[in-house]
Short mmCIF file of N, CA and C in Angstrom, two decimals:
data_model
loop_
_atom_site.label_atom_id
_atom_site.label_comp_id
_atom_site.label_asym_id
_atom_site.label_seq_id
_atom_site.Cartn_x
_atom_site.Cartn_y
_atom_site.Cartn_z
N MET D 1 45.94 -29.00 -56.33
CA MET D 1 46.22 -27.81 -55.51
C MET D 1 47.99 -28.03 -55.99
N ASP D 2 48.46 -27.16 -56.16
CA ASP D 2 49.93 -26.79 -56.48
C ASP D 2 50.95 -26.77 -54.84
N THR D 3 52.01 -28.03 -55.28
CA THR D 3 52.71 -28.10 -53.90
C THR D 3 53.75 -27.77 -54.68
N VAL D 4 54.81 -26.85 -53.64
CA VAL D 4 55.82 -26.34 -53.48
C VAL D 4 56.76 -26.49 -52.26
N ILE D 5 58.16 -27.41 -52.23
CA ILE D 5 58.41 -28.39 -51.16
C ILE D 5 60.40 -27.98 -51.55
N ILE D 6 60.50 -27.31 -50.19
CA ILE D 6 61.79 -26.20 -49.98
C ILE D 6 62.56 -27.31 -49.30
N LEU D 7 63.84 -27.39 -49.82
CA LEU D 7 65.45 -28.11 -48.78
C LEU D 7 66.35 -26.99 -49.09
N VAL D 8 66.90 -26.88 -48.02
CA VAL D 8 68.22 -26.05 -47.27
C VAL D 8 69.09 -26.93 -47.24
N VAL D 9 70.18 -26.78 -47.37
CA VAL D 9 71.16 -27.38 -46.98
C VAL D 9 72.32 -26.88 -46.50
N LEU D 10 72.90 -26.63 -45.31
CA LEU D 10 74.53 -26.20 -44.80
C LEU D 10 75.17 -26.57 -45.26
N GLU D 11 76.22 -26.25 -45.98
CA GLU D 11 77.67 -26.54 -46.51
C GLU D 11 78.81 -25.46 -46.01
N PRO D 12 79.44 -26.30 -44.77
CA PRO D 12 80.52 -25.28 -44.34
C PRO D 12 81.28 -25.49 -44.99
N GLN D 13 82.58 -24.07 -45.08
CA GLN D 13 83.73 -24.38 -46.00
C GLN D 13 85.03 -23.88 -45.31
N ALA D 14 86.03 -24.18 -45.38
CA ALA D 14 87.79 -24.31 -45.33
C ALA D 14 87.54 -23.25 -44.41
N SER D 15 87.36 -22.10 -45.11
CA SER D 15 87.67 -20.40 -44.39
C SER D 15 86.37 -20.44 -43.23
N GLY D 16 85.89 -21.00 -43.11
CA GLY D 16 84.81 -20.95 -41.63
C GLY D 16 83.62 -20.39 -41.77
N SER D 17 83.23 -20.07 -43.37
CA SER D 17 82.27 -19.59 -43.80
C SER D 17 81.19 -20.51 -44.24
N TRP D 18 80.04 -20.02 -44.64
CA TRP D 18 78.81 -21.18 -45.02
C TRP D 18 78.20 -20.32 -46.14
N HIS D 19 77.67 -22.02 -46.83
CA HIS D 19 77.06 -21.87 -47.80
C HIS D 19 76.01 -23.06 -47.92
N LEU D 20 75.10 -22.12 -48.61
CA LEU D 20 73.38 -23.16 -48.60
C LEU D 20 73.21 -23.26 -50.39
N HIS D 21 73.24 -24.65 -50.04
CA HIS D 21 72.14 -25.26 -51.14
C HIS D 21 70.86 -25.57 -51.13
N GLY D 22 69.92 -24.38 -51.80
CA GLY D 22 68.77 -24.67 -51.64
C GLY D 22 67.89 -25.17 -52.56
N LEU D 23 66.94 -26.80 -52.50
CA LEU D 23 66.39 -27.42 -54.14
C LEU D 23 65.12 -26.51 -53.33
N ILE D 24 64.42 -26.52 -54.97
CA ILE D 24 62.58 -26.30 -54.49
C ILE D 24 61.94 -27.34 -55.83
N LYS D 25 61.09 -28.27 -55.33
CA LYS D 25 60.46 -29.36 -56.02
C LYS D 25 59.09 -28.67 -56.28
N SER D 26 58.84 -29.06 -57.23
CA SER D 26 57.00 -28.50 -57.55
C SER D 26 56.40 -29.49 -58.26
N ASN D 27 55.05 -29.51 -57.92
CA ASN D 27 54.25 -30.48 -58.47
C ASN D 27 53.75 -30.43 -60.29
N HIS D 28 54.27 -29.03 -60.75
CA HIS D 28 54.62 -28.15 -61.81
C HIS D 28 55.32 -27.28 -62.18
N LYS D 29 56.40 -27.69 -63.31
CA LYS D 29 56.87 -26.74 -63.81
C LYS D 29 57.43 -25.31 -63.51
N LEU D 30 58.12 -24.85 -62.69
CA LEU D 30 58.01 -23.18 -62.49
C LEU D 30 58.86 -22.73 -63.45
N PRO D 31 58.84 -21.74 -63.72
CA PRO D 31 60.23 -21.04 -64.55
C PRO D 31 61.16 -20.53 -63.94
N PHE D 32 62.25 -20.91 -64.50
CA PHE D 32 63.29 -20.24 -64.30
C PHE D 32 64.12 -19.17 -63.72
N ILE D 33 64.60 -18.19 -62.45
CA ILE D 33 64.66 -17.00 -62.08
C ILE D 33 65.90 -16.81 -62.44
N ASP D 34 66.43 -15.81 -62.34
CA ASP D 34 67.62 -15.70 -63.17
C ASP D 34 67.77 -15.06 -61.62
N ASN D 35 68.81 -15.39 -61.54
CA ASN D 35 69.37 -14.69 -59.82
C ASN D 35 69.87 -13.70 -59.66
N ASN D 36 70.84 -13.22 -60.79
CA ASN D 36 71.35 -11.69 -60.88
C ASN D 36 70.57 -10.99 -60.84
N LYS D 37 69.38 -10.74 -61.39
CA LYS D 37 68.61 -10.44 -61.74
C LYS D 37 67.05 -10.25 -59.81
N VAL D 38 66.83 -11.22 -59.45
CA VAL D 38 66.08 -11.39 -58.89
C VAL D 38 66.71 -12.55 -57.30
N ILE D 39 67.01 -13.07 -57.40
CA ILE D 39 67.25 -13.87 -56.27
C ILE D 39 68.38 -13.48 -54.98
N GLU D 40 69.55 -12.61 -56.14
CA GLU D 40 70.75 -12.05 -55.04
C GLU D 40 70.37 -10.81 -54.61
N PRO D 41 69.81 -9.64 -55.21
CA PRO D 41 69.47 -8.92 -54.60
C PRO D 41 68.14 -9.01 -52.76
N MET D 42 67.27 -10.22 -53.41
CA MET D 42 66.77 -10.73 -51.89
C MET D 42 67.40 -11.12 -51.00
N TRP D 43 68.39 -12.06 -51.70
CA TRP D 43 69.35 -12.34 -50.72
C TRP D 43 70.21 -11.33 -49.70
N ASN D 44 70.99 -10.44 -50.80
CA ASN D 44 71.71 -9.66 -49.75
C ASN D 44 73.14 -9.88 -48.85
N GLN D 45 73.22 -11.02 -49.07
CA GLN D 45 74.32 -11.88 -47.89
C GLN D 45 76.03 -12.09 -49.06
N GLY D 46 75.84 -11.26 -50.38
CA GLY D 46 76.93 -12.01 -50.98
C GLY D 46 76.04 -12.88 -52.01
N PHE D 47 77.21 -13.07 -52.93
CA PHE D 47 76.98 -14.01 -54.28
C PHE D 47 75.85 -15.21 -54.14
N THR D 48 74.92 -15.20 -55.45
CA THR D 48 74.29 -16.67 -55.66
C THR D 48 74.42 -17.11 -56.62
N LYS D 49 74.24 -18.09 -57.36
CA LYS D 49 74.33 -18.99 -58.01
C LYS D 49 72.72 -20.17 -58.22
N THR D 50 72.34 -19.72 -59.13
CA THR D 50 71.16 -20.70 -59.44
C THR D 50 70.65 -21.24 -60.86
N LYS D 51 70.66 -22.56 -60.72
CA LYS D 51 70.59 -23.34 -61.53
C LYS D 51 70.00 -24.73 -61.47
N ARG D 52 69.19 -24.49 -62.71
CA ARG D 52 67.89 -26.02 -62.47
C ARG D 52 68.98 -27.27 -62.98
N LEU D 53 68.39 -28.28 -61.97
CA LEU D 53 68.97 -29.59 -62.38
C LEU D 53 68.87 -30.33 -63.14
N LYS D 54 69.58 -31.04 -63.92
CA LYS D 54 69.19 -31.38 -65.06
C LYS D 54 69.44 -33.31 -64.88
N ASP D 55 68.75 -33.84 -65.41
CA ASP D 55 69.03 -35.40 -65.69
C ASP D 55 69.79 -36.11 -64.23
N THR D 56 69.32 -35.17 -63.20
CA THR D 56 69.84 -35.94 -61.88
C THR D 56 68.91 -37.15 -61.53
N ASP D 57 68.82 -37.95 -61.29
CA ASP D 57 67.92 -38.38 -60.58
C ASP D 57 68.17 -39.50 -58.93
N ASN D 58 69.60 -39.11 -58.91
CA ASN D 58 69.30 -38.94 -57.57
C ASN D 58 69.68 -37.96 -56.65
N VAL D 59 69.22 -37.01 -56.28
CA VAL D 59 69.52 -35.62 -55.69
C VAL D 59 70.51 -36.23 -54.55
N ALA D 60 69.90 -36.84 -53.73
CA ALA D 60 70.75 -36.86 -52.42
C ALA D 60 72.00 -37.50 -53.39
N ALA D 61 72.31 -38.05 -53.68
CA ALA D 61 74.37 -38.59 -54.20
C ALA D 61 74.72 -37.55 -54.26
N TYR D 62 74.06 -36.20 -55.67
CA TYR D 62 74.77 -35.24 -56.04
C TYR D 62 74.92 -34.31 -55.02
N LEU D 63 73.78 -34.06 -53.44
CA LEU D 63 74.55 -33.04 -52.64
C LEU D 63 75.34 -34.16 -52.06
N MET D 64 75.04 -35.39 -51.67
CA MET D 64 76.46 -35.89 -50.34
C MET D 64 78.06 -35.16 -51.08
N ALA D 65 77.83 -35.14 -52.57
CA ALA D 65 79.25 -34.95 -53.41
C ALA D 65 80.20 -33.58 -52.71
N TYR D 66 78.75 -32.59 -52.52
CA TYR D 66 79.03 -31.08 -52.45
C TYR D 66 79.47 -31.29 -50.79
N LEU D 67 78.50 -31.61 -50.31
CA LEU D 67 78.62 -31.61 -48.16
C LEU D 67 79.66 -32.74 -48.03
N THR D 68 79.88 -33.56 -48.50
CA THR D 68 80.83 -34.21 -47.50
C THR D 68 82.47 -34.37 -48.16
N ASP D 69 82.47 -33.86 -49.31
CA ASP D 69 84.10 -34.44 -50.07
C ASP D 69 84.46 -32.60 -49.96
N VAL D 70 86.11 -32.72 -50.55
CA VAL D 70 86.07 -31.16 -50.11
C VAL D 70 86.85 -30.93 -51.10
N PRO D 71 87.79 -29.88 -51.89
CA PRO D 71 88.70 -30.31 -52.90
C PRO D 71 89.96 -29.94 -52.24
N LYS D 72 90.56 -30.26 -52.83
CA LYS D 72 92.18 -30.25 -52.43
C LYS D 72 93.34 -29.43 -52.23
N ASP D 73 92.84 -28.70 -53.21
CA ASP D 73 93.42 -26.98 -52.90
C ASP D 73 92.28 -26.32 -52.35
N GLU D 74 91.54 -26.87 -51.86
CA GLU D 74 90.60 -25.62 -50.74
C GLU D 74 91.16 -25.67 -49.49
N ILE D 75 91.82 -27.29 -49.07
CA ILE D 75 92.33 -27.23 -47.40
C ILE D 75 94.34 -27.51 -47.71
N VAL D 76 94.66 -27.95 -48.63
CA VAL D 76 95.79 -28.05 -48.50
C VAL D 76 96.59 -27.08 -49.78
N PRO D 77 97.75 -25.79 -49.33
CA PRO D 77 97.94 -24.93 -49.44
C PRO D 77 98.78 -25.77 -50.85
N GLY D 78 98.74 -24.92 -52.54
CA GLY D 78 99.79 -24.68 -52.43
C GLY D 78 99.78 -26.71 -53.65
N THR D 79 98.61 -26.53 -53.86
CA THR D 79 98.18 -27.77 -54.42
C THR D 79 97.70 -27.83 -56.01
N SER D 80 98.43 -28.22 -56.88
CA SER D 80 97.76 -27.84 -58.31
C SER D 80 97.25 -29.17 -58.58
N LYS D 81 97.40 -30.21 -58.19
CA LYS D 81 96.13 -31.51 -58.92
C LYS D 81 95.20 -30.90 -58.32
N LYS D 82 93.50 -30.87 -59.36
CA LYS D 82 92.66 -31.15 -58.70
C LYS D 82 92.26 -33.02 -58.13
N GLY D 83 90.96 -32.56 -57.57
CA GLY D 83 90.63 -33.88 -56.60
C GLY D 83 90.20 -33.80 -55.64
N VAL D 84 89.93 -34.86 -54.96
CA VAL D 84 89.22 -34.26 -53.95
C VAL D 84 89.76 -34.97 -52.41
N ILE D 85 88.91 -34.33 -50.61
CA ILE D 85 89.44 -35.64 -49.85
C ILE D 85 88.24 -35.83 -49.57
N LYS D 86 87.80 -37.01 -50.02
CA LYS D 86 86.48 -37.82 -49.41
C LYS D 86 86.40 -37.91 -47.86
N GLY D 87 84.99 -37.42 -46.98
CA GLY D 87 84.11 -36.76 -46.64
C GLY D 87 85.42 -35.86 -45.36
N ALA D 88 85.95 -35.43 -46.14
CA ALA D 88 86.49 -34.55 -45.39
C ALA D 88 85.51 -33.40 -44.50
N ARG D 89 85.02 -32.78 -45.63
CA ARG D 89 83.92 -31.69 -45.02
C ARG D 89 83.52 -31.76 -44.09
N LEU D 90 82.32 -33.44 -43.79
CA LEU D 90 82.40 -33.43 -42.57
C LEU D 90 82.86 -33.09 -41.37
N HIS D 91 83.86 -32.87 -41.06
CA HIS D 91 84.75 -32.26 -39.94
C HIS D 91 84.34 -30.47 -39.55
N PHE D 92 84.27 -30.26 -40.53
CA PHE D 92 84.18 -28.88 -40.49
C PHE D 92 82.71 -28.38 -39.98
N TYR D 93 81.73 -29.70 -39.95
CA TYR D 93 80.14 -29.54 -39.37
C TYR D 93 80.16 -29.09 -37.44
N PRO D 94 80.19 -28.13 -36.96
CA PRO D 94 79.85 -28.47 -35.64
C PRO D 94 78.89 -29.19 -35.09
N SER D 95 79.17 -29.86 -33.55
CA SER D 95 78.85 -30.92 -33.19
C SER D 95 77.29 -30.64 -32.87
N GLY D 96 75.99 -31.53 -33.48
CA GLY D 96 74.91 -30.91 -32.99
C GLY D 96 74.22 -29.81 -33.69
N VAL D 97 74.89 -29.84 -35.47
CA VAL D 97 74.25 -28.98 -36.03
C VAL D 97 73.06 -29.30 -36.57
N HIS D 98 71.68 -28.45 -37.50
CA HIS D 98 70.99 -29.56 -38.53
C HIS D 98 71.48 -28.86 -39.54
N ILE D 99 72.25 -30.10 -40.16
CA ILE D 99 72.21 -29.78 -41.15
C ILE D 99 71.51 -29.21 -42.32
N TYR D 100 70.23 -30.02 -42.54
CA TYR D 100 69.10 -29.48 -43.43
C TYR D 100 68.09 -29.46 -43.13
N ARG D 101 67.31 -27.84 -43.19
CA ARG D 101 66.01 -27.66 -42.72
C ARG D 101 64.94 -27.72 -44.49
N ASN D 102 63.30 -27.80 -43.46
CA ASN D 102 62.64 -28.11 -44.99
C ASN D 102 61.23 -27.63 -44.54
N SER D 103 60.33 -27.46 -45.72
CA SER D 103 59.07 -27.58 -45.87
C SER D 103 58.43 -28.36 -45.63
N ARG D 104 57.39 -28.17 -45.45
CA ARG D 104 56.02 -29.43 -44.74
C ARG D 104 56.06 -30.16 -46.35
N GLY D 105 55.73 -31.40 -46.56
CA GLY D 105 55.29 -32.07 -47.11
C GLY D 105 56.52 -33.27 -47.81
N LEU D 106 57.96 -33.04 -47.00
CA LEU D 106 58.88 -33.58 -47.55
C LEU D 106 58.47 -34.85 -47.20
N THR D 107 59.00 -35.94 -48.21
CA THR D 107 58.67 -37.10 -47.53
C THR D 107 60.55 -37.75 -47.54
N ARG D 108 60.16 -38.12 -46.09
CA ARG D 108 61.73 -38.64 -45.74
C ARG D 108 62.10 -40.48 -45.57
N PRO D 109 63.11 -40.38 -46.39
CA PRO D 109 63.93 -41.75 -46.70
C PRO D 109 63.70 -42.46 -44.79
N LYS D 110 63.44 -43.99 -45.59
CA LYS D 110 62.98 -45.26 -44.24
C LYS D 110 64.56 -45.05 -43.73
N LYS D 111 64.52 -44.89 -42.24
CA LYS D 111 65.85 -45.44 -42.11
C LYS D 111 65.49 -46.86 -41.66
N ILE D 112 66.76 -47.76 -42.21
CA ILE D 112 66.57 -49.16 -41.44
C ILE D 112 67.85 -49.88 -40.77
N LYS D 113 67.89 -50.09 -39.62
CA LYS D 113 68.82 -50.39 -38.66
C LYS D 113 68.75 -52.02 -38.89
N GLY D 114 69.59 -52.53 -39.46
CA GLY D 114 70.33 -54.00 -38.54
C GLY D 114 71.59 -55.06 -39.98
N VAL D 115 71.15 -56.26 -40.31
CA VAL D 115 72.52 -56.35 -40.62
C VAL D 115 71.83 -56.48 -42.32
N LYS D 116 72.79 -56.34 -43.06
CA LYS D 116 72.48 -55.40 -44.66
C LYS D 116 72.31 -57.28 -45.18
N SER D 117 72.30 -57.84 -45.50
CA SER D 117 71.70 -59.15 -45.84
C SER D 117 70.58 -59.68 -45.63
N ASP D 118 69.70 -59.50 -44.18
CA ASP D 118 68.86 -59.41 -44.23
C ASP D 118 67.84 -58.64 -44.38
N ILE D 119 67.97 -57.31 -44.44
CA ILE D 119 67.40 -56.05 -44.68
C ILE D 119 67.01 -56.42 -45.85
N LEU D 120 68.00 -56.79 -46.90
CA LEU D 120 67.74 -56.33 -48.44
C LEU D 120 66.47 -57.71 -49.06
N PHE D 121 66.90 -58.86 -48.19
CA PHE D 121 65.94 -60.55 -48.10
C PHE D 121 64.88 -59.49 -47.97
N ASP D 122 64.56 -59.16 -46.85
CA ASP D 122 63.49 -58.47 -45.89
C ASP D 122 62.57 -57.90 -47.13
N HIS D 123 63.28 -57.28 -47.67
CA HIS D 123 62.43 -56.04 -48.75
C HIS D 123 62.61 -56.43 -50.29
N GLY D 124 62.61 -57.88 -50.57
CA GLY D 124 62.72 -58.24 -51.64
C GLY D 124 63.92 -58.06 -53.07
N LEU D 125 65.24 -57.80 -52.20
CA LEU D 125 66.18 -57.37 -52.87
C LEU D 125 67.52 -58.59 -53.45
N SER D 126 68.16 -59.15 -53.61
CA SER D 126 69.57 -59.98 -53.95
C SER D 126 70.48 -59.51 -52.50
N ARG D 127 70.60 -60.65 -51.44
CA ARG D 127 71.39 -60.34 -50.63
C ARG D 127 72.47 -59.68 -51.51
N ASP D 128 73.16 -59.58 -52.59
CA ASP D 128 74.11 -59.16 -52.99
C ASP D 128 73.70 -57.74 -53.63
N ALA D 129 73.15 -56.75 -53.45
CA ALA D 129 72.07 -56.00 -54.00
C ALA D 129 73.86 -54.90 -53.78
N LYS D 130 74.16 -53.85 -54.87
CA LYS D 130 74.84 -52.92 -54.88
C LYS D 130 73.71 -51.80 -54.01
N ALA D 131 74.56 -50.60 -53.54
CA ALA D 131 73.53 -49.74 -53.08
C ALA D 131 74.00 -48.61 -54.53
N ASP D 132 72.69 -47.85 -54.41
CA ASP D 132 73.24 -46.46 -55.50
C ASP D 132 74.16 -45.85 -54.45
N ALA D 133 73.99 -45.39 -53.27
CA ALA D 133 75.53 -44.78 -52.75
C ALA D 133 75.94 -45.15 -51.60
N ALA D 134 77.00 -45.24 -50.99
CA ALA D 134 77.64 -45.13 -49.56
C ALA D 134 78.18 -44.41 -49.18
N PHE D 135 78.08 -44.82 -47.76
CA PHE D 135 79.50 -43.63 -47.29
C PHE D 135 79.79 -44.28 -46.06
N TYR D 136 81.31 -44.28 -46.06
CA TYR D 136 82.16 -45.02 -44.53
C TYR D 136 82.68 -43.89 -43.85
N HIS D 137 82.08 -44.24 -42.62
CA HIS D 137 82.37 -43.39 -41.22
C HIS D 137 83.46 -44.07 -40.08
N GLU D 138 84.08 -43.80 -39.95
CA GLU D 138 84.86 -44.26 -38.65
C GLU D 138 85.04 -43.18 -37.59
N HIS D 139 85.08 -43.81 -36.19
CA HIS D 139 84.71 -42.97 -34.77
C HIS D 139 86.14 -43.14 -34.25
N LYS D 140 86.53 -42.29 -33.62
CA LYS D 140 87.04 -43.04 -32.26
C LYS D 140 86.85 -43.11 -31.59
N ILE D 141 86.52 -43.39 -30.13
CA ILE D 141 86.25 -44.14 -28.64
C ILE D 141 86.91 -43.80 -27.96
N LYS D 142 86.74 -43.57 -26.49
CA LYS D 142 87.73 -43.22 -25.68
C LYS D 142 88.51 -44.25 -25.11
N ASN D 143 88.51 -45.41 -25.15
CA ASN D 143 89.46 -46.25 -25.38
C ASN D 143 90.54 -46.99 -26.15
N GLY D 144 90.38 -45.64 -27.44
CA GLY D 144 91.25 -46.01 -28.23
C GLY D 144 90.55 -46.43 -29.67
N LYS D 145 89.57 -47.44 -29.22
CA LYS D 145 89.66 -47.99 -30.25
C LYS D 145 88.04 -47.82 -31.74
N LYS D 146 88.47 -48.29 -32.86
CA LYS D 146 87.81 -47.44 -33.55
C LYS D 146 86.59 -48.33 -34.05
N ILE D 147 85.35 -47.43 -34.03
CA ILE D 147 84.32 -47.78 -34.73
C ILE D 147 83.57 -47.43 -36.32
N SER D 148 83.33 -48.04 -36.87
CA SER D 148 83.03 -47.70 -38.53
C SER D 148 81.99 -47.80 -38.47
N HIS D 149 80.91 -47.10 -39.69
CA HIS D 149 79.91 -48.06 -40.02
C HIS D 149 79.48 -47.94 -41.28
N ILE D 150 79.10 -48.23 -42.15
CA ILE D 150 77.99 -47.82 -43.76
C ILE D 150 77.01 -47.30 -43.64
N THR D 151 76.82 -46.38 -44.37
CA THR D 151 75.52 -46.01 -44.70
C THR D 151 75.29 -46.12 -46.28
N GLU D 152 74.10 -46.97 -46.44
CA GLU D 152 73.60 -47.13 -47.90
C GLU D 152 72.85 -45.97 -48.06
N PHE D 153 72.26 -46.26 -49.32
CA PHE D 153 71.27 -45.90 -49.99
C PHE D 153 70.81 -46.25 -51.02
N TYR D 154 69.76 -47.08 -51.48
CA TYR D 154 68.83 -47.62 -52.28
C TYR D 154 67.52 -47.18 -52.68
N ASP D 155 67.91 -46.46 -53.68
CA ASP D 155 66.55 -45.47 -54.59
C ASP D 155 65.82 -46.83 -55.84
N ASP D 156 64.52 -46.47 -55.51
CA ASP D 156 63.49 -47.68 -56.18
C ASP D 156 63.43 -48.63 -55.91
N VAL D 157 62.97 -48.74 -54.58
CA VAL D 157 63.51 -50.14 -53.87
C VAL D 157 62.34 -51.07 -54.78
N GLU D 158 60.85 -50.63 -54.81
CA GLU D 158 60.25 -50.98 -55.75
C GLU D 158 60.44 -51.28 -56.74
N ILE D 159 60.73 -50.92 -57.44
CA ILE D 159 61.29 -51.41 -58.75
C ILE D 159 62.36 -52.26 -59.07
N LYS D 160 63.58 -51.82 -58.23
CA LYS D 160 64.70 -53.06 -58.34
C LYS D 160 64.05 -54.45 -57.76
N LYS D 161 62.41 -54.60 -56.95
CA LYS D 161 62.65 -55.88 -56.77
C LYS D 161 61.60 -56.38 -57.67
N THR D 162 60.90 -55.11 -58.69
CA THR D 162 59.91 -55.89 -59.38
C THR D 162 61.46 -56.44 -60.70
N ASN D 163 62.01 -55.92 -61.27
CA ASN D 163 63.34 -56.43 -61.83
C ASN D 163 64.07 -57.50 -61.39
N GLN D 164 64.60 -57.51 -60.21
CA GLN D 164 64.83 -59.12 -59.23
C GLN D 164 63.83 -59.89 -59.62
N ALA D 165 62.41 -59.59 -59.96
CA ALA D 165 61.57 -61.06 -59.95
C ALA D 165 61.89 -61.16 -61.28
N ARG D 166 62.01 -60.09 -62.31
CA ARG D 166 61.90 -60.63 -63.80
C ARG D 166 62.96 -61.45 -64.11
N GLN D 167 64.23 -60.84 -63.08
CA GLN D 167 65.64 -62.08 -63.55
C GLN D 167 65.24 -63.15 -62.86
N ASP D 168 65.04 -63.64 -62.00
CA ASP D 168 65.07 -65.04 -61.18
C ASP D 168 63.81 -65.85 -62.01
N ASN D 169 62.88 -65.08 -62.65
CA ASN D 169 61.74 -65.88 -63.20
C ASN D 169 62.54 -66.40 -64.95
N ASP D 170 63.85 -65.62 -65.57
CA ASP D 170 64.13 -65.71 -66.99
C ASP D 170 64.78 -66.80 -66.62
#
């Protein structure tokens, strides 16, 4: 049976408008659909750009760059240097907004909270393993103090665990 999974992620712009990223995954190769002839007329809400992701193992990291960082020239008028402000787009998301929507069948990542070294050890990884992607967040609380936390993403844990075991046996 053919399975198609769709994920749509919202991206707020500094101008106040919204942008959508849509990902379609299938267990068979889908034909490429020309957005100018098919998708844009169906969308009828402005321009579209359709492209196939190539050489992207870590789609989450690919999307996170778009969904969290803001090009400097987008929010600092007169900026001529290319560059991004890490995490700045997060301030454009309204409180409580559901950032993504998905069809049935999407396997969600496992969320684990705790002390990093203990979690890595419990999953058979070296206590000094490096994350595939990490995001730092800082929040001010009522008394003026700041609370910070880091969210880390580890892909292919079973493969890394196997590789770590091989290194330990060498």
